[in-house]
mmCIF file of C-alpha atoms and ligand atoms in Angstrom:
data_model
loop_
_atom_site.group_PDB
_atom_site.id
_atom_site.type_symbol
_atom_site.label_atom_id
_atom_site.label_comp_id
_atom_site.label_asym_id
_atom_site.label_seq_id
_atom_site.Cartn_x
_atom_site.Cartn_y
_atom_site.Cartn_z
ATOM 1 C CA MET V 29 18.567 -7.501 -7.849
ATOM 2 C CA ARG V 30 19.081 -4.788 -5.532
ATOM 3 C CA THR V 31 20.552 -5.437 -2.195
ATOM 4 C CA PHE V 32 18.803 -5.002 1.028
ATOM 5 C CA GLU V 33 20.919 -2.193 2.044
ATOM 6 C CA GLU V 34 20.124 -0.243 -1.486
ATOM 7 C CA ASP V 35 16.528 -0.780 -0.867
ATOM 8 C CA VAL V 36 16.993 0.681 2.624
ATOM 9 C CA ALA V 37 18.863 3.833 1.075
ATOM 10 C CA ILE V 38 15.906 4.111 -1.608
ATOM 11 C CA ALA V 39 13.077 4.189 1.413
ATOM 12 C CA GLU V 40 15.295 6.312 3.582
ATOM 13 C CA LYS V 41 15.622 8.956 0.789
ATOM 14 C CA TYR V 42 11.835 8.657 -0.018
ATOM 15 C CA HIS V 43 10.951 8.835 3.496
ATOM 16 C CA GLY V 44 13.217 11.489 5.073
ATOM 17 C CA HIS V 45 14.872 9.399 7.550
ATOM 18 C CA LEU V 46 16.367 6.258 8.496
ATOM 19 C CA CYS V 47 14.234 4.283 11.049
ATOM 20 C CA SER V 48 13.114 0.720 12.014
ATOM 21 C CA GLY V 49 10.056 1.131 10.108
ATOM 22 C CA GLN V 50 12.013 1.819 6.728
ATOM 23 C CA CYS V 51 13.915 -1.848 7.486
ATOM 24 C CA ILE V 52 10.917 -3.332 8.535
ATOM 25 C CA GLY V 53 9.098 -2.118 5.203
ATOM 26 C CA VAL V 54 11.693 -3.080 2.889
ATOM 27 C CA LYS V 55 11.698 -6.317 4.299
ATOM 28 C CA MET V 56 8.051 -6.649 3.708
ATOM 29 C CA ALA V 57 8.285 -5.578 0.256
ATOM 30 C CA ARG V 58 11.111 -7.686 -0.819
ATOM 31 C CA LEU V 59 9.547 -10.803 0.824
ATOM 32 C CA GLY V 60 6.285 -10.008 -1.071
ATOM 33 C CA MET V 61 8.077 -9.468 -4.288
ATOM 34 C CA ARG V 62 10.232 -12.980 -3.951
ATOM 35 C CA GLU V 63 6.955 -14.898 -3.048
ATOM 36 C CA LEU V 64 5.352 -13.321 -6.395
ATOM 37 C CA ASP V 65 8.649 -13.756 -8.629
ATOM 38 C CA ILE V 66 8.210 -9.896 -9.369
ATOM 39 C CA ASP V 67 11.472 -8.715 -10.860
ATOM 40 C CA ILE V 68 10.886 -5.055 -10.214
ATOM 41 C CA GLN V 69 13.841 -3.625 -12.062
ATOM 42 C CA ASN V 70 12.805 -5.286 -15.198
ATOM 43 C CA ASP V 71 9.179 -4.954 -14.780
ATOM 44 C CA PRO V 72 8.407 -2.225 -12.535
ATOM 45 C CA LYS V 73 4.604 -2.061 -13.825
ATOM 46 C CA SER V 74 4.142 -5.667 -12.646
ATOM 47 C CA ILE V 75 3.049 -4.627 -9.265
ATOM 48 C CA MET V 76 0.398 -3.274 -7.052
ATOM 49 C CA VAL V 77 0.370 -2.786 -3.276
ATOM 50 C CA TYR V 78 -2.276 -2.595 -0.633
ATOM 51 C CA VAL V 79 -0.903 -0.995 2.460
ATOM 52 C CA GLU V 80 -2.766 -1.075 5.846
ATOM 53 C CA CYS V 81 -1.111 1.543 7.946
ATOM 54 C CA ASP V 82 0.076 5.127 7.584
ATOM 55 C CA ARG V 83 3.473 4.706 9.493
ATOM 56 C CA CYS V 84 6.894 4.550 8.524
ATOM 57 C CA PRO V 85 6.751 1.142 6.879
ATOM 58 C CA ALA V 86 4.001 2.542 4.357
ATOM 59 C CA ASP V 87 6.595 4.953 2.800
ATOM 60 C CA ALA V 88 9.502 2.201 2.481
ATOM 61 C CA ILE V 89 6.780 -0.196 0.963
ATOM 62 C CA GLY V 90 5.919 2.543 -1.681
ATOM 63 C CA ALA V 91 9.277 3.367 -2.507
ATOM 64 C CA VAL V 92 10.910 -0.259 -2.818
ATOM 65 C CA CYS V 93 7.885 -1.471 -5.012
ATOM 66 C CA GLY V 94 7.797 1.903 -7.040
ATOM 67 C CA CYS V 95 4.034 2.173 -6.398
ATOM 68 C CA LYS V 96 2.182 5.534 -6.106
ATOM 69 C CA VAL V 97 -1.252 6.596 -4.956
ATOM 70 C CA GLY V 98 -1.540 8.779 -8.150
ATOM 71 C CA LYS V 99 -0.515 5.655 -10.296
ATOM 72 C CA ARG V 100 -3.383 3.819 -8.899
ATOM 73 C CA THR V 101 -0.473 0.955 -7.799
ATOM 74 C CA TYR V 102 -0.694 1.989 -4.062
ATOM 75 C CA LYS V 103 -4.025 1.316 -2.507
ATOM 76 C CA PHE V 104 -4.169 2.391 1.430
ATOM 77 C CA HIS V 105 -6.538 0.876 3.769
ATOM 78 C CA ASP V 106 -6.374 2.461 7.155
ATOM 79 C CA PHE V 107 -6.482 -0.596 9.278
ATOM 80 C CA GLY V 108 -3.901 0.566 11.733
ATOM 81 C CA LYS V 109 -1.644 -2.514 10.976
ATOM 82 C CA VAL V 110 1.824 -3.261 9.678
ATOM 83 C CA ALA V 111 0.592 -5.469 6.935
ATOM 84 C CA ALA V 112 0.282 -5.140 3.158
ATOM 85 C CA SER V 113 -0.822 -7.317 0.450
ATOM 86 C CA PHE V 114 1.359 -7.580 -2.778
ATOM 87 C CA ILE V 115 -0.281 -8.631 -6.241
ATOM 88 C CA ASN V 116 1.698 -9.750 -9.308
ATOM 89 C CA LEU V 117 -0.577 -7.874 -12.029
ATOM 90 C CA ARG V 118 0.829 -10.256 -14.508
ATOM 91 C CA THR V 119 -0.237 -13.539 -13.008
ATOM 92 C CA GLY V 120 -3.036 -12.232 -10.463
ATOM 93 C CA LYS V 121 -1.336 -13.994 -7.847
ATOM 94 C CA ALA V 122 -1.325 -12.093 -4.410
ATOM 95 C CA VAL V 123 0.230 -12.596 -0.866
ATOM 96 C CA ARG V 124 -0.566 -10.673 2.455
ATOM 97 C CA ILE V 125 1.976 -10.006 4.979
ATOM 98 C CA TRP V 126 1.575 -9.053 8.296
ATOM 99 C CA ARG V 127 4.027 -8.481 11.422
ATOM 100 C CA LYS V 128 3.276 -10.832 13.827
ATOM 101 C CA LYS V 129 6.178 -10.025 16.342
ATOM 102 C CA ARG V 130 7.728 -6.730 17.291
ATOM 103 C CA MET V 131 11.458 -7.155 17.139
ATOM 104 C CA HIS V 132 14.198 -4.471 17.505
ATOM 105 C CA PRO V 133 18.088 -4.510 17.652
ATOM 106 C CA ALA V 134 19.696 -4.438 20.980
ATOM 107 C CA GLU V 135 21.300 -1.339 22.448
ATOM 108 C CA GLY V 136 24.014 -0.275 20.077
ATOM 109 C CA GLU V 137 23.844 -3.055 17.645
ATOM 110 C CA ASP V 138 23.741 -2.239 13.829
ATOM 111 C CA MET V 139 19.971 -1.612 12.855
ATOM 112 C CA ILE V 140 20.315 -2.234 9.270
ATOM 113 C CA SER V 141 22.186 -5.647 9.664
ATOM 114 C CA PHE V 142 19.915 -6.805 12.431
ATOM 115 C CA TYR V 143 16.901 -6.535 10.341
ATOM 116 C CA LYS V 144 18.847 -7.725 7.037
ATOM 117 C CA ASN V 145 19.602 -11.058 9.190
ATOM 118 C CA LEU V 146 16.490 -11.615 10.588
ATOM 119 C CA PRO V 147 14.726 -14.555 9.197
ATOM 120 C CA ASP V 148 11.489 -13.445 7.624
ATOM 121 C CA GLU V 149 9.425 -16.285 9.232
ATOM 122 C CA GLU V 150 10.345 -14.951 12.698
ATOM 123 C CA MET V 151 8.764 -11.739 12.342
ATOM 124 C CA PHE V 152 6.200 -12.138 9.271
ATOM 125 C CA GLN V 153 3.386 -14.160 8.618
ATOM 126 C CA VAL V 154 2.544 -14.722 4.727
ATOM 127 C CA GLN V 155 -0.797 -15.609 3.558
ATOM 128 C CA GLN V 156 -1.920 -16.648 -0.004
ATOM 129 C CA VAL V 157 -4.868 -14.265 -0.560
ATOM 130 C CA GLU V 158 -7.050 -13.185 -3.566
ATOM 131 C CA ILE V 159 -7.977 -10.012 -4.315
ATOM 132 C CA ASP V 160 -10.982 -8.911 -6.376
ATOM 133 C CA LEU V 161 -9.378 -6.394 -8.807
ATOM 134 C CA LYS V 162 -12.024 -4.391 -10.729
ATOM 135 C CA PRO V 163 -11.346 -2.618 -13.959
ATOM 136 C CA TRP V 164 -11.499 0.602 -12.432
ATOM 137 C CA ASP V 165 -9.022 -0.006 -10.081
ATOM 138 C CA MET V 166 -6.263 -0.441 -12.282
ATOM 139 C CA PRO V 167 -3.854 2.118 -13.710
ATOM 140 C CA GLY V 168 -5.066 4.100 -16.496
ATOM 141 C CA PRO V 169 -7.480 6.802 -17.375
ATOM 142 C CA PRO V 170 -10.819 6.868 -15.556
ATOM 143 C CA LEU V 171 -13.687 4.414 -16.911
ATOM 144 C CA GLU V 172 -16.308 6.182 -15.430
ATOM 145 C CA VAL V 173 -17.281 9.948 -14.403
ATOM 146 C CA VAL V 174 -20.598 10.429 -12.557
ATOM 147 C CA ASN V 175 -21.829 13.785 -11.113
ATOM 148 C CA CYS V 176 -22.961 13.533 -7.163
ATOM 149 C CA SER V 177 -26.595 14.320 -7.255
ATOM 150 C CA ARG V 178 -26.379 15.864 -3.978
ATOM 151 C CA CYS V 179 -23.410 17.877 -3.710
ATOM 152 C CA GLY V 180 -22.578 18.442 -7.594
ATOM 153 C CA GLU V 181 -18.918 17.097 -7.368
ATOM 154 C CA ASP V 182 -17.395 14.841 -10.076
ATOM 155 C CA VAL V 183 -16.666 10.904 -8.980
ATOM 156 C CA THR V 184 -14.672 8.675 -10.696
ATOM 157 C CA ASP V 185 -14.060 5.062 -11.138
ATOM 158 C CA GLY V 186 -17.344 3.967 -9.397
ATOM 159 C CA ARG V 187 -16.839 5.242 -6.066
ATOM 160 C CA HIS V 188 -20.311 6.401 -5.826
ATOM 161 C CA VAL V 189 -23.288 4.769 -4.714
ATOM 162 C CA MET V 190 -26.782 4.422 -6.643
ATOM 163 C CA VAL V 191 -29.618 5.934 -4.316
ATOM 164 C CA GLU V 192 -33.194 5.935 -5.801
ATOM 165 C CA GLU V 193 -31.370 5.584 -9.212
ATOM 166 C CA GLN V 194 -29.025 8.637 -8.643
ATOM 167 C CA PRO V 195 -25.440 8.567 -8.052
ATOM 168 C CA VAL V 196 -24.386 9.941 -4.701
ATOM 169 C CA CYS V 197 -20.898 10.197 -3.167
ATOM 170 C CA LYS V 198 -19.485 9.127 -0.017
ATOM 171 C CA ALA V 199 -19.056 12.279 1.530
ATOM 172 C CA CYS V 200 -22.758 12.633 1.022
ATOM 173 C CA LEU V 201 -23.290 9.347 2.033
ATOM 174 C CA GLY V 202 -22.092 9.951 5.538
ATOM 175 C CA GLN V 203 -18.549 9.115 5.256
ATOM 176 C CA ARG V 204 -17.274 13.043 5.465
ATOM 177 C CA TYR V 205 -14.256 13.673 7.148
ATOM 178 C CA TYR V 206 -14.536 17.410 6.931
ATOM 179 C CA LYS V 207 -16.952 20.045 8.055
ATOM 180 C CA VAL V 208 -17.393 23.122 5.721
ATOM 181 C CA VAL V 209 -17.072 26.015 7.677
ATOM 182 C CA ALA V 210 -17.020 28.608 4.820
ATOM 183 C CA ASP V 211 -17.537 28.068 1.066
ATOM 184 C CA GLY V 212 -15.395 30.551 -1.417
ATOM 185 C CA LYS V 213 -17.444 32.427 -4.070
ATOM 186 C CA PRO V 214 -18.481 29.712 -7.048
HETATM 187 ZN ZN1 ZN E 23 10.418 6.562 9.964
HETATM 188 ZN ZN1 ZN E 24 -21.432 14.275 -3.135
#
């Protein structure tokens, strides 16, 4: 098993700098994998994560668990929380871990050893959770592709909604985060 320091180095390299968020994310990832008996080095495809923030710990969790958005093993939910769920894909068991207390090293204290030695239970709350993973949430090729009846763009894996028996994408349902100001030539 990798050491805490080795995991911090992996996270730092991926994230681009060392910060408390990397140490916190590494701690969460290690705790999650320990709770679920995941041996990431021998069975790297056994884990999926759901991450609830888009800040520093989000990168550390992905780097340490080897989970990637493009591999469908990293699900992002923008809840603005230092929280994440970890699923053992072999057993279906899942835990959610959230930070209950902000804790930082004292001035001049070594950051990595501070977080390494901090008992997990002081900083985190662990919950046993159930996550309803659908076949179309799993890694692998798309199981379904539909064409949005309003904008004409393809939508994969059940991310559309049927409206009057026609498939409609989330953007056309009012969840559009952008405004088209000019369209290129078709
Ligand atoms: Zn950072
Ligand atoms: Zn559409």
